[in-house]
Every structure is written in C-alpha cells, then in structure tokens.
C-alpha cells in the first residue's frame, strides 16, 4: 500500500488550520491534527485543549493562550479573530487548537466564517467532541438498538429564564432517546425540571462526566428526579457533560476506563525527560496520571580527553562495559566524533548491564554479547571477575557512578579505563515542578536510580521534604533503595528484578493490596 504521507499537501503559508484537539486524552488527537500541529509556526490554543499537545509543535512555534474558563474570559472572540488574521497575513502557518471538535459548540464556525470573509485560506480538522468521548469513557453507548436509535446534542449554556424558555423542551423530552448536554451543570436543576414537565420520566437515568478521558475523570449518576441534589451533595464542579437516557444504565456493565488498576492515581516520574516516556506511557495505559518531574538532565563531562583516549585504544580493548542507555548514547556519539563507527568494536566483547542498555545498543545496530543475571554493578562484577585477568576493560561511566566495577575488576587482574562519558544536573525549573506536584497531591513517588532520589531531595525545602517523605515510594535496585532509605523516604514498592516492567507490575500489586485492605475495613465498619 502506498505511503499516505507521500501524497500529503502541506498547508500553504498564511493558512489557518482549525484543529479539534479532542476531549482531554492527547492520544485522541487525529493523525491529521497532529500533522498540522507539527508544521505550525503559530499555535493559538484554548483552555480545554490538553497542554501536553503543545510539545508536538516545533520549539520555534509561537504559542498563544486564548482560553476561556467559567466566569473568566481571557481574550474576546474578536481579538482571537484578529490574532488569526495577523499571523496568517504575515505568511505564517497557524493552528487554532480547540478542545473537542471545532464545529460542535466550539465557535469554530464563527472563526471559519471570519476567515472566509477575510479571504484567508483555512482548513478544518475535526476532533472527537467531548460528548461522544465522555460517554464512551464512562461506558455509556449513546445509541443502542435495544434502547434508542436517536441522539441530540444540546448546549446547556443558557444564561436566563428567557433562554431556557426558547428551547423546545417538549421535543427534547419525548422525541429523542439520548440527550447530551454541554455546559449545562449550572442549569441542571432547571433542565431536569423542564424535561419532566414535558413528559420525560423522573426515573430517567442521568450521568454527569467531568474531566472526561483523563485520569481525573469522575462520573456521577442519578435520575432526573434526584441528580441536582446529588450534584449539590457531592459538590460536583464543571466542566462536565450531561448524558440523559436509558443507555446510562448500561454503564454498570460496560464501564472500563475507570476500572483500570491505577485509575486516578497520581505518580511522580523523576526520570530524565528523554527517558520518562516508557514509564509514563505504561502508567497511563493502566489508568494513572504520571506527573513528570525530571530530576536529571544529561550534560557533557568537564572534559572528553579520557573518553577520547579510551576510544583511541579500542584496538587493544577486550571488553566494553556499558551500564546505562545514557552511556551507550554518549559513547557512540563520541565514537562518531572521532570519525569511527561500529566496525571499531570488532573483536571486543560488549557487556550490557541489563535489557534497556541492550536495547539501546540494538537500536544502533550492535548486539550485546554478555548480560549479568543481576542488572547492576554487582552483577557485572560477578559476571566478569573470573575472566578479565590480563585483559583491558573500557568502562565509560557517569560522573557520579560508584567505583565498584573499577576496583573489583582491577583487583581481578584487569586493566580498567573508566572515563567520564556524561554527567547529570537537575533541569532549570525542576524545583518549581517538584513543589507544584507535591502541592497538588501524589499517591506514589517513583525512583529509578540513586541520583534521582538525591536530586529530588535536593530540590525541596525542609517542609516539602517532610511532606515528600510521607508519600510512599517505588524504587528500582538496591542502590536506589539505599539512597531512598538514607534520605528518609518511605519505600512501599521494591521489585525483585531491576526493570521498569517489574516496577510497574509491583506498583499495580501495591495499589491492589491497598484497595483490598480498604474494602475489608469498609466491610468491617458497615
């Protein structure tokens, strides 16, 4: 099948792309929307568009927030239109990133009309509207042949009794099976009353879904007769989508999103920004909200002289020991700087500390020859001690790496060169990110190296550190665990195997145990 991308026509300079960002989950952005975003020179975005999507735009793109939230209008619509015209007229490719779908209660039609009248080329990229997504993620099919084949989407943003009276409640009450009401939470009691006055049964099921498709999603159910009272009792706040109809009853059987094992849990991820993806993605798949707080940024060593010297002597080297993906990247980057490639490794035994390091090697077309049973420095020593006497070992390492491999292999008779290949330093805004994460509340801290523990602790003041010590922590490996205990953190998860997969599995087990204990206590007190 031909590659569809080959036939894509990029937007002309001076084009505005009205892109629906979807309901909240960044994974629900369409492929076309992502393509437009990655080509954008200007992104003008809304309150309900997931901020993480901005990372898909080029770093050079101008990003302008024009969002609105309840009771607060940042920029009037006329000024938004003027911004679109200003940047498009300057020949820039503009993405107008809007929550949900641009043409469903998103004023996208008004913006398109303005652009058409101004003679500005535009494109409309549909998005998954909040009503469809909220219902699906709550386990509510909006149509079902055994319940209803009709559906209406209505705005509930009605500011007066007169506005309410202009709605044809009689037809909505009895002429449509499922009603999806946007922006109607503040008028819920009046909406329910009018539907019942016009013949809809008071027992009609109702669901309210807020923060749909995100780990913060909440669903409140009731009937037309009691839902307003339930909202008041639960202090259920907007934004929320209202679903009214018999299909709401199917949620009991079809709910799936909020049944996932880590749903609603907020977990701090302290890995470097370029390495956080696999862990964050795994946690998302299980329903958690990963809070990215990189405590490590990889920086060059003070000098490359020792590493360059080691590379110059590769012909004399018997073993190349690599103990992290960072070491792999740093070593091969410097190898390329020297004008050499993987052919320089002929005859050298490559040792990878664990699967992730081996994967990093494989990504560069190199196969790891040896891997220890224990994925740490102790494992490397146990693997090599009996066979390195009289051999030369090159061990490119981090600036703060322990000396265990150097001292143990030297004692075993090897000649060990251990140049510093890279160093680490916290990102510039790490302290602010850490403080904000703690202030918003966390269910678990995750640490994948001793340096992430130490760096995280160093970012906090005394009060914040005390607060962080009360949050349970998950750690990988004995050195990480030792650093966490030394600094007073509470270790709740410590997998037997030092891999991300084992850590994620152990985290799931931990929260399932908590849920079981909570359920048992609730049963005892009921």
Short mmCIF file of C-alpha atoms in Angstrom, two decimals:
data_model
loop_
_atom_site.label_atom_id
_atom_site.label_comp_id
_atom_site.label_asym_id
_atom_site.label_seq_id
_atom_site.Cartn_x
_atom_site.Cartn_y
_atom_site.Cartn_z
CA UNK A 1 0.00 0.00 0.00
CA UNK A 2 1.46 3.45 -0.89
CA UNK A 3 2.63 5.62 1.97
CA UNK A 4 -0.19 8.13 2.50
CA UNK A 5 2.24 10.72 3.84
CA UNK A 6 3.94 10.89 0.47
CA UNK A 7 0.79 12.41 -1.03
CA UNK A 8 0.00 14.91 1.74
CA UNK A 9 -0.11 18.51 0.64
CA UNK A 10 1.20 20.77 3.39
CA UNK A 11 -0.77 23.90 4.26
CA UNK A 12 0.18 26.93 2.20
CA UNK A 13 1.89 29.77 4.06
CA UNK A 14 -0.74 32.04 5.50
CA UNK A 15 -3.19 29.18 6.17
CA UNK A 16 -5.17 28.74 9.38
CA UNK A 17 -5.88 25.14 10.48
CA UNK A 18 -8.87 24.91 12.84
CA UNK A 19 -7.88 21.74 14.68
CA UNK A 20 -10.05 19.84 17.13
CA UNK A 21 -7.81 18.73 19.98
CA UNK A 22 -10.26 16.17 21.32
CA UNK A 23 -11.62 15.92 24.85
CA UNK A 24 -8.51 15.70 27.03
CA UNK A 25 -6.61 12.49 26.34
CA UNK A 26 -3.81 13.61 23.97
CA UNK A 27 -3.94 10.19 22.31
CA UNK A 28 -7.33 11.10 20.85
CA UNK A 29 -5.94 13.85 18.63
CA UNK A 30 -6.43 12.81 15.00
CA UNK A 31 -3.49 11.95 12.75
CA UNK A 32 -4.27 14.94 10.54
CA UNK A 33 -4.44 17.21 13.56
CA UNK A 34 -1.03 16.00 14.70
CA UNK A 35 0.42 16.60 11.24
CA UNK A 36 -0.85 20.19 11.23
CA UNK A 37 0.42 20.80 14.75
CA UNK A 38 3.91 19.58 13.87
CA UNK A 39 4.05 22.03 10.97
CA UNK A 40 2.68 25.02 12.86
CA UNK A 41 4.52 28.30 13.10
CA UNK A 42 1.88 29.73 15.44
CA UNK A 43 -0.40 27.81 17.83
CA UNK A 44 -3.39 29.65 19.31
CA UNK A 45 -4.90 27.33 21.88
CA UNK A 46 -7.83 27.03 24.27
CA UNK A 47 -8.44 26.19 27.92
CA UNK A 48 -9.80 22.72 27.16
CA UNK A 49 -7.01 21.67 24.79
CA UNK A 50 -4.54 19.37 26.59
CA UNK A 51 -1.38 21.44 27.20
CA UNK A 52 0.83 18.39 26.52
CA UNK A 53 -0.14 18.69 22.85
CA UNK A 54 1.89 21.89 22.65
CA UNK A 55 5.01 19.74 22.88
CA UNK A 56 4.17 18.36 19.43
CA UNK A 57 4.55 21.79 17.87
CA UNK A 58 8.02 22.92 16.79
CA UNK A 59 10.06 24.52 19.56
CA UNK A 60 10.27 27.65 17.42
CA UNK A 61 6.49 27.98 17.11
CA UNK A 62 4.79 30.98 18.73
CA UNK A 63 2.29 29.70 21.32
CA UNK A 64 -0.58 31.96 22.42
CA UNK A 65 -3.13 31.01 25.10
CA UNK A 66 -6.60 32.43 24.47
CA UNK A 67 -8.62 30.06 26.66
CA UNK A 68 -11.80 30.70 28.48
CA UNK A 69 -12.99 29.11 31.70
CA UNK A 70 -16.15 29.54 33.73
CA UNK A 71 -16.58 33.14 34.78
CA UNK A 72 -13.36 34.30 33.12
CA UNK A 73 -12.74 35.29 29.52
CA UNK A 74 -9.08 35.72 28.72
CA UNK A 75 -9.39 37.18 25.23
CA UNK A 76 -12.64 38.21 23.49
CA UNK A 77 -13.55 36.38 20.30
CA UNK A 78 -12.92 39.47 18.21
CA UNK A 79 -9.33 39.64 19.44
CA UNK A 80 -8.85 35.93 18.71
CA UNK A 81 -10.04 36.56 15.16
CA UNK A 82 -7.61 39.46 14.90
CA UNK A 83 -4.74 37.22 16.03
CA UNK A 84 -5.60 34.64 13.39
CA UNK A 85 -5.65 37.32 10.70
CA UNK A 86 -2.45 38.98 11.92
CA UNK A 87 -0.32 35.83 11.82
CA UNK A 88 -1.86 34.37 8.68
CA UNK A 89 -1.44 37.68 6.87
CA UNK A 90 2.24 37.59 7.82
CA UNK A 91 2.53 34.35 5.86
CA UNK A 92 2.64 32.01 8.86
CA UNK A 93 1.00 28.60 9.18
CA UNK A 94 -1.40 28.96 12.09
CA UNK A 95 -3.02 26.18 14.10
CA UNK A 96 -6.10 27.19 16.07
CA UNK A 97 -6.16 24.37 18.62
CA UNK A 98 -9.60 23.96 20.15
CA UNK A 99 -10.89 21.47 22.70
CA UNK A 100 -13.20 18.80 21.32
CA UNK A 101 -14.44 19.48 17.79
CA UNK A 102 -14.22 22.99 16.30
CA UNK A 103 -17.75 22.86 14.85
CA UNK A 104 -19.59 21.47 17.88
CA UNK A 105 -20.22 24.24 20.44
CA UNK A 106 -16.67 25.45 19.81
CA UNK A 107 -17.30 28.68 17.84
CA UNK A 108 -15.24 27.18 15.06
CA UNK A 109 -17.98 28.05 12.61
CA UNK A 110 -17.70 31.72 13.59
CA UNK A 111 -13.93 31.66 13.17
CA UNK A 112 -14.19 29.91 9.78
CA UNK A 113 -16.77 32.49 8.67
CA UNK A 114 -14.43 35.32 9.69
CA UNK A 115 -11.53 33.75 7.79
CA UNK A 116 -13.66 33.18 4.69
CA UNK A 117 -14.80 36.80 4.67
CA UNK A 118 -11.21 37.97 5.19
CA UNK A 119 -10.02 35.86 2.25
CA UNK A 120 -7.66 33.84 4.45
CA UNK A 121 -7.19 30.18 3.42
CA UNK A 122 -8.27 27.76 6.14
CA UNK A 123 -8.68 24.06 6.83
CA UNK A 124 -10.96 22.37 9.36
CA UNK A 125 -9.67 19.26 11.12
CA UNK A 126 -12.50 17.56 13.07
CA UNK A 127 -11.85 16.42 16.61
CA UNK A 128 -13.55 13.94 18.91
CA UNK A 129 -16.19 16.00 20.65
CA UNK A 130 -16.47 15.86 24.43
CA UNK A 131 -19.97 14.37 24.43
CA UNK A 132 -19.01 11.31 22.41
CA UNK A 133 -15.74 10.77 24.27
CA UNK A 134 -17.15 11.32 27.75
CA UNK A 135 -19.91 8.80 27.19
CA UNK A 136 -17.56 6.22 25.68
CA UNK A 137 -15.02 6.54 28.50
CA UNK A 138 -17.81 6.28 31.08
CA UNK A 139 -19.05 3.05 29.47
CA UNK A 140 -22.23 4.59 28.02
CA UNK A 141 -23.12 3.86 24.36
CA UNK A 142 -25.12 6.88 23.20
CA UNK A 143 -27.16 4.70 20.86
CA UNK A 144 -28.09 1.05 21.32
CA UNK A 145 -30.65 -0.81 19.24
CA UNK A 146 -32.29 -2.27 22.35
CA UNK A 147 -32.69 1.16 23.95
CA UNK A 148 -32.62 4.05 21.47
CA UNK A 149 -31.63 4.96 17.93
CA UNK A 150 -31.87 8.74 18.32
CA UNK A 151 -29.46 11.24 19.80
CA UNK A 152 -29.43 15.01 20.33
CA UNK A 153 -26.58 17.28 21.38
CA UNK A 154 -27.66 20.48 23.10
CA UNK A 155 -25.90 23.40 24.72
CA UNK A 156 -26.90 23.97 28.33
CA UNK A 157 -25.11 27.32 28.48
CA UNK A 158 -28.33 29.28 28.93
CA UNK A 159 -27.94 32.46 30.94
CA UNK A 160 -31.56 33.36 31.70
CA UNK A 161 -35.09 32.01 32.08
CA UNK A 162 -35.81 33.50 28.68
CA UNK A 163 -33.01 31.45 27.13
CA UNK A 164 -34.37 28.32 28.80
CA UNK A 165 -37.87 29.03 27.51
CA UNK A 166 -36.60 29.29 23.93
CA UNK A 167 -35.55 25.63 23.95
CA UNK A 168 -38.12 23.17 22.55
CA UNK A 169 -38.23 21.02 25.68
CA UNK A 170 -41.29 19.09 24.52
CA UNK A 171 -39.46 17.64 21.53
CA UNK A 172 -36.29 17.02 23.50
CA UNK A 173 -38.22 15.32 26.31
CA UNK A 174 -40.12 12.79 24.22
CA UNK A 175 -38.74 12.99 20.68
CA UNK A 176 -35.14 11.98 21.35
CA UNK A 177 -33.82 8.87 23.08
CA UNK A 178 -30.47 10.14 24.38
CA UNK A 179 -29.68 13.75 25.25
CA UNK A 180 -26.11 15.01 25.55
CA UNK A 181 -25.95 18.44 27.14
CA UNK A 182 -22.79 20.54 27.07
CA UNK A 183 -22.00 23.29 29.59
CA UNK A 184 -25.24 22.68 31.48
CA UNK A 185 -24.17 21.92 35.01
CA UNK A 186 -25.16 25.32 36.44
CA UNK A 187 -28.63 24.94 34.87
CA UNK A 188 -29.05 21.25 35.67
CA UNK A 189 -31.96 21.62 38.07
CA UNK A 190 -33.90 23.79 35.61
CA UNK A 191 -33.12 21.47 32.69
CA UNK A 192 -34.26 18.39 34.61
CA UNK A 193 -37.43 20.16 35.73
CA UNK A 194 -38.41 21.20 32.21
CA UNK A 195 -37.79 17.73 30.79
CA UNK A 196 -40.03 16.20 33.48
CA UNK A 197 -42.68 18.90 32.96
CA UNK A 198 -42.83 17.91 29.30
CA UNK A 199 -43.28 14.22 29.93
CA UNK A 200 -39.85 12.65 30.48
CA UNK A 201 -39.97 10.13 33.31
CA UNK A 202 -38.42 11.29 36.61
CA UNK A 203 -36.72 7.88 36.74
CA UNK A 204 -34.78 8.51 33.52
CA UNK A 205 -31.09 7.73 34.22
CA UNK A 206 -28.63 10.62 34.13
CA UNK A 207 -24.83 10.64 34.14
CA UNK A 208 -22.50 13.59 34.66
CA UNK A 209 -18.92 13.15 33.46
CA UNK A 210 -16.19 15.66 34.28
CA UNK A 211 -12.57 15.77 33.07
CA UNK A 212 -13.52 13.07 30.59
CA UNK A 213 -10.82 10.78 29.15
CA UNK A 214 -8.22 11.88 31.72
CA UNK A 215 -7.09 10.10 34.90
CA UNK A 216 -9.12 12.70 36.81
CA UNK A 217 -12.38 11.61 35.18
CA UNK A 218 -15.33 11.49 37.58
CA UNK A 219 -18.78 10.12 36.84
CA UNK A 220 -21.85 10.85 38.92
CA UNK A 221 -25.11 9.02 38.17
CA UNK A 222 -28.69 9.50 39.24
CA UNK A 223 -32.11 10.20 37.77
CA UNK A 224 -33.83 13.31 36.51
CA UNK A 225 -35.59 13.49 39.86
CA UNK A 226 -32.52 13.35 42.11
CA UNK A 227 -29.45 14.32 40.08
CA UNK A 228 -29.47 18.01 41.06
CA UNK A 229 -29.47 17.07 44.75
CA UNK A 230 -26.63 14.60 44.18
CA UNK A 231 -24.57 17.27 42.43
CA UNK A 232 -25.03 19.63 45.37
CA UNK A 233 -24.18 16.93 47.92
CA UNK A 234 -21.02 15.89 46.05
CA UNK A 235 -20.03 19.49 45.21
CA UNK A 236 -19.61 18.26 41.64
CA UNK A 237 -17.97 21.07 39.67
CA UNK A 238 -17.75 21.91 35.96
CA UNK A 239 -16.62 21.29 33.30
CA UNK A 240 -18.93 18.32 32.82
CA UNK A 241 -21.00 16.64 30.13
CA UNK A 242 -24.55 15.55 30.96
CA UNK A 243 -25.95 12.36 29.41
CA UNK A 244 -29.68 11.67 29.82
CA UNK A 245 -31.39 8.47 28.69
CA UNK A 246 -31.89 4.78 29.29
CA UNK A 247 -28.46 3.99 27.86
CA UNK A 248 -26.90 5.42 31.02
CA UNK A 249 -27.97 2.23 32.78
CA UNK A 250 -25.53 0.24 30.63
CA UNK A 251 -22.60 1.83 32.48
CA UNK A 252 -22.91 -0.79 35.22
CA UNK A 253 -21.86 -3.46 32.73
CA UNK A 254 -19.76 -1.50 30.22
CA UNK A 255 -17.61 0.77 32.36
CA UNK A 256 -13.95 0.17 31.51
CA UNK A 257 -11.85 3.30 31.75
CA UNK A 258 -12.28 3.93 35.47
CA UNK A 259 -11.92 0.20 36.23
CA UNK A 260 -8.25 0.11 35.28
CA UNK A 261 -5.91 -0.88 38.14
CA UNK A 262 -4.19 2.50 38.60
CA UNK A 263 -7.11 4.72 37.66
CA UNK A 264 -6.98 8.14 39.29
CA UNK A 265 -3.59 7.59 40.92
CA UNK A 266 -1.03 10.40 40.57
CA UNK A 267 2.53 9.08 40.34
CA UNK A 268 5.66 11.22 40.24
CA UNK A 269 8.11 10.22 37.47
CA UNK A 270 11.62 11.50 38.19
CA UNK A 271 13.47 10.10 35.17
CA UNK A 272 15.26 12.35 32.69
CA UNK A 273 12.88 13.95 30.22
CA UNK A 274 14.20 11.89 27.27
CA UNK A 275 13.80 8.65 29.24
CA UNK A 276 10.50 9.21 31.05
CA UNK A 277 8.32 8.16 28.11
CA UNK A 278 8.24 4.35 28.54
CA UNK A 279 7.40 4.53 32.26
CA UNK A 280 4.88 7.34 31.81
CA UNK A 281 3.20 5.53 28.91
CA UNK A 282 2.96 2.28 30.88
CA UNK A 283 1.37 4.08 33.83
CA UNK A 284 -1.10 5.88 31.54
CA UNK A 285 -2.19 2.59 30.00
CA UNK A 286 -3.08 1.38 33.48
CA UNK A 287 -5.13 4.50 34.26
CA UNK A 288 -2.64 6.53 36.28
CA UNK A 289 -1.74 10.18 35.87
CA UNK A 290 2.05 10.33 35.57
CA UNK A 291 3.40 13.66 36.83
CA UNK A 292 6.66 14.33 35.02
CA UNK A 293 9.30 15.87 37.26
CA UNK A 294 12.71 15.20 35.67
CA UNK A 295 15.39 15.39 38.34
CA UNK A 296 18.19 14.57 35.95
CA UNK A 297 19.33 16.28 32.80
CA UNK A 298 22.23 14.71 30.90
CA UNK A 299 25.13 17.11 30.30
CA UNK A 300 28.61 16.64 28.81
CA UNK A 301 31.53 15.82 31.13
CA UNK A 302 34.00 18.51 32.09
CA UNK A 303 36.41 17.00 29.54
CA UNK A 304 36.25 14.33 26.87
CA UNK A 305 40.01 13.73 26.98
CA UNK A 306 39.85 10.43 28.89
CA UNK A 307 36.95 9.06 26.81
CA UNK A 308 38.72 10.02 23.58
CA UNK A 309 41.84 8.28 24.83
CA UNK A 310 39.85 5.14 25.55
CA UNK A 311 38.31 5.22 22.07
CA UNK A 312 41.78 5.67 20.54
CA UNK A 313 42.83 2.40 22.21
CA UNK A 314 39.83 0.29 21.14
CA UNK A 315 42.12 -2.00 19.12
CA UNK A 316 43.76 -3.03 22.42
CA UNK A 317 40.48 -3.36 24.34
CA UNK A 318 38.94 -6.72 25.23
CA UNK A 319 35.72 -5.67 26.99
CA UNK A 320 33.43 -2.65 26.63
CA UNK A 321 31.15 -2.33 29.67
CA UNK A 322 28.05 -0.13 29.35
CA UNK A 323 25.80 0.31 32.36
CA UNK A 324 23.03 2.60 31.05
CA UNK A 325 21.34 3.79 27.90
CA UNK A 326 22.93 7.18 28.58
CA UNK A 327 26.37 5.58 28.47
CA UNK A 328 25.51 3.95 25.14
CA UNK A 329 24.40 7.27 23.64
CA UNK A 330 27.41 9.17 24.99
CA UNK A 331 29.95 6.55 23.87
CA UNK A 332 28.65 6.19 20.32
CA UNK A 333 28.29 9.94 19.89
CA UNK A 334 31.94 10.36 20.81
CA UNK A 335 32.91 7.43 18.59
CA UNK A 336 31.26 9.23 15.68
CA UNK A 337 33.04 12.47 16.59
CA UNK A 338 36.31 10.57 16.22
CA UNK A 339 35.27 9.64 12.68
CA UNK A 340 34.71 5.97 13.54
CA UNK A 341 31.73 3.61 13.63
CA UNK A 342 30.74 0.18 14.95
CA UNK A 343 33.48 -1.51 12.92
CA UNK A 344 35.88 -0.20 15.56
CA UNK A 345 34.28 -2.67 18.02
CA UNK A 346 35.33 -5.80 16.09
CA UNK A 347 36.74 -8.39 18.47
CA UNK A 348 35.55 -6.57 21.62
CA UNK A 349 33.14 -8.29 23.99
CA UNK A 350 30.21 -5.93 24.66
CA UNK A 351 28.69 -6.11 28.14
CA UNK A 352 25.26 -4.52 28.78
CA UNK A 353 24.15 -4.16 32.39
CA UNK A 354 20.52 -5.00 31.59
CA UNK A 355 17.77 -5.24 28.94
CA UNK A 356 17.30 -1.49 28.48
CA UNK A 357 21.01 -0.95 27.87
CA UNK A 358 20.98 -3.88 25.45
CA UNK A 359 18.01 -2.33 23.65
CA UNK A 360 19.90 0.95 23.32
CA UNK A 361 22.79 -0.96 21.76
CA UNK A 362 20.46 -2.83 19.42
CA UNK A 363 18.95 0.48 18.28
CA UNK A 364 22.41 1.35 16.97
CA UNK A 365 22.79 -1.99 15.23
CA UNK A 366 25.05 -3.56 17.89
CA UNK A 367 24.41 -6.79 19.77
CA UNK A 368 25.30 -7.18 23.46
CA UNK A 369 27.49 -10.25 23.98
CA UNK A 370 27.03 -10.55 27.73
CA UNK A 371 24.44 -9.50 30.31
CA UNK A 372 24.61 -10.25 34.04
CA UNK A 373 21.89 -12.10 35.92
CA UNK A 374 21.62 -9.14 38.30
CA UNK A 375 21.14 -5.85 36.44
CA UNK A 376 23.56 -3.73 38.47
CA UNK A 377 27.25 -3.14 39.13
CA UNK A 378 27.39 -6.16 41.41
CA UNK A 379 26.04 -8.30 38.59
CA UNK A 380 28.69 -7.01 36.18
CA UNK A 381 31.45 -7.80 38.68
CA UNK A 382 30.11 -11.31 39.30
CA UNK A 383 29.90 -11.90 35.55
CA UNK A 384 33.42 -10.72 34.65
CA UNK A 385 35.67 -11.24 37.67
CA UNK A 386 36.74 -14.75 36.72
CA UNK A 387 37.65 -13.95 33.13
CA UNK A 388 39.29 -10.49 32.96
CA UNK A 389 42.75 -11.22 34.36
CA UNK A 390 45.27 -9.73 31.96
CA UNK A 391 42.51 -8.13 29.87
CA UNK A 392 41.81 -4.49 29.07
CA UNK A 393 38.35 -3.13 30.00
CA UNK A 394 36.82 0.14 28.82
CA UNK A 395 34.02 1.31 31.11
CA UNK A 396 32.52 4.71 30.05
CA UNK A 397 30.54 5.86 33.06
CA UNK A 398 28.54 8.64 34.68
CA UNK A 399 30.34 11.26 36.72
CA UNK A 400 28.74 10.04 39.96
CA UNK A 401 28.95 6.30 39.28
CA UNK A 402 30.24 4.07 42.06
CA UNK A 403 33.80 2.75 41.85
CA UNK A 404 32.76 -0.87 42.41
CA UNK A 405 33.30 -2.07 38.82
CA UNK A 406 36.68 -0.32 38.60
CA UNK A 407 38.04 -1.56 41.92
CA UNK A 408 36.69 -5.12 41.67
CA UNK A 409 37.85 -5.75 38.10
CA UNK A 410 41.23 -4.16 38.80
CA UNK A 411 41.62 -6.47 41.80
CA UNK A 412 40.75 -9.37 39.48
CA UNK A 413 43.77 -8.50 37.31
CA UNK A 414 42.21 -6.34 34.61
CA UNK A 415 43.44 -3.01 33.32
CA UNK A 416 40.38 -0.79 33.60
CA UNK A 417 39.90 2.56 31.86
CA UNK A 418 36.84 4.30 33.32
CA UNK A 419 36.46 7.69 31.61
CA UNK A 420 33.58 10.02 32.48
CA UNK A 421 31.23 9.86 29.47
CA UNK A 422 28.46 12.10 30.81
CA UNK A 423 27.29 13.96 33.89
CA UNK A 424 23.87 14.88 35.25
CA UNK A 425 22.28 18.02 36.59
CA UNK A 426 18.68 18.88 37.54
CA UNK A 427 16.75 20.84 34.89
CA UNK A 428 16.44 24.56 35.50
CA UNK A 429 12.77 24.52 36.57
CA UNK A 430 12.88 21.21 38.46
CA UNK A 431 12.35 22.80 41.89
CA UNK A 432 9.19 24.57 40.75
CA UNK A 433 7.81 21.41 39.13
CA UNK A 434 8.54 19.33 42.24
CA UNK A 435 6.87 21.87 44.55
CA UNK A 436 3.77 22.05 42.33
CA UNK A 437 3.50 18.25 42.17
CA UNK A 438 3.62 17.94 45.96
CA UNK A 439 1.12 20.77 46.42
CA UNK A 440 -1.41 19.07 44.13
CA UNK A 441 -1.01 15.72 45.90
CA UNK A 442 0.68 12.47 44.93
CA UNK A 443 -0.07 8.81 45.55
CA UNK A 444 3.43 7.46 44.83
CA UNK A 445 6.95 8.63 44.06
CA UNK A 446 8.99 6.62 41.56
CA UNK A 447 12.80 6.50 41.58
CA UNK A 448 14.82 4.54 39.03
CA UNK A 449 18.35 5.48 40.15
CA UNK A 450 20.05 6.70 43.31
CA UNK A 451 20.75 10.03 41.60
CA UNK A 452 17.03 10.63 41.02
CA UNK A 453 16.45 10.23 44.76
CA UNK A 454 19.26 12.57 45.78
CA UNK A 455 18.42 15.17 43.16
CA UNK A 456 14.74 15.15 44.06
CA UNK A 457 15.51 15.63 47.76
CA UNK A 458 17.91 18.46 46.94
CA UNK A 459 15.13 20.32 45.10
CA UNK A 460 12.93 20.55 48.19
CA UNK A 461 12.96 22.82 51.21
CA UNK A 462 12.62 21.30 54.69
CA UNK A 463 8.82 21.43 54.77
CA UNK A 464 8.48 19.97 51.27
CA UNK A 465 10.95 17.20 52.04
CA UNK A 466 8.97 16.29 55.14
CA UNK A 467 5.82 16.14 53.02
CA UNK A 468 7.54 14.01 50.35
CA UNK A 469 8.75 11.53 52.97
CA UNK A 470 5.11 10.82 53.83
CA UNK A 471 4.35 9.78 50.23
CA UNK A 472 5.11 6.09 49.55
CA UNK A 473 7.90 5.46 47.05
CA UNK A 474 8.68 2.83 44.41
CA UNK A 475 12.35 2.12 43.68
CA UNK A 476 14.42 0.06 41.25
CA UNK A 477 17.54 -1.69 42.52
CA UNK A 478 19.34 -1.91 45.85
CA UNK A 479 21.39 1.28 45.36
CA UNK A 480 18.26 3.31 44.68
CA UNK A 481 16.59 1.75 47.71
CA UNK A 482 19.59 2.52 49.91
CA UNK A 483 19.62 6.16 48.80
CA UNK A 484 15.88 6.45 49.45
CA UNK A 485 16.18 4.98 52.95
CA UNK A 486 19.19 7.16 53.74
CA UNK A 487 17.15 10.26 52.90
CA UNK A 488 14.12 9.14 54.89
CA UNK A 489 11.71 8.19 52.10
CA UNK A 490 9.08 5.52 52.73
CA UNK A 491 9.67 2.58 50.37
CA UNK A 492 6.44 0.78 49.53
CA UNK A 493 7.43 -0.88 46.24
CA UNK A 494 10.76 -2.61 45.57
CA UNK A 495 10.56 -5.22 42.79
CA UNK A 496 12.87 -8.22 42.87
CA UNK A 497 14.06 -7.50 39.32
CA UNK A 498 15.58 -4.13 38.47
CA UNK A 499 13.49 -3.39 35.36
CA UNK A 500 10.75 -0.89 34.56
CA UNK A 501 8.39 -3.73 33.70
CA UNK A 502 8.91 -5.32 37.12
CA UNK A 503 8.47 -1.95 38.80
CA UNK A 504 5.15 -1.26 37.04
CA UNK A 505 3.89 -4.73 37.93
CA UNK A 506 4.86 -4.24 41.57
CA UNK A 507 3.11 -0.85 41.62
CA UNK A 508 -0.11 -2.46 40.38
CA UNK A 509 0.18 -5.16 43.07
CA UNK A 510 0.74 -2.50 45.74
CA UNK A 511 -2.38 -0.49 44.88
CA UNK A 512 -4.48 -3.64 44.51
CA UNK A 513 -3.43 -4.66 48.03
CA UNK A 514 -4.39 -1.22 49.30
CA UNK A 515 -7.79 -1.50 47.62
CA UNK A 516 -8.36 -4.94 49.13
CA UNK A 517 -7.41 -3.69 52.60
CA UNK A 518 -9.69 -0.66 52.22
CA UNK A 519 -12.57 -2.88 51.09
CA UNK A 520 -12.05 -5.21 54.07
CA UNK A 521 -12.05 -2.28 56.51
CA UNK A 522 -15.20 -0.86 54.94
CA UNK A 523 -16.92 -4.23 55.32
CA UNK A 524 -15.92 -4.42 58.99
CA UNK A 525 -17.33 -0.95 59.74
CA UNK A 526 -20.56 -1.39 57.77
#
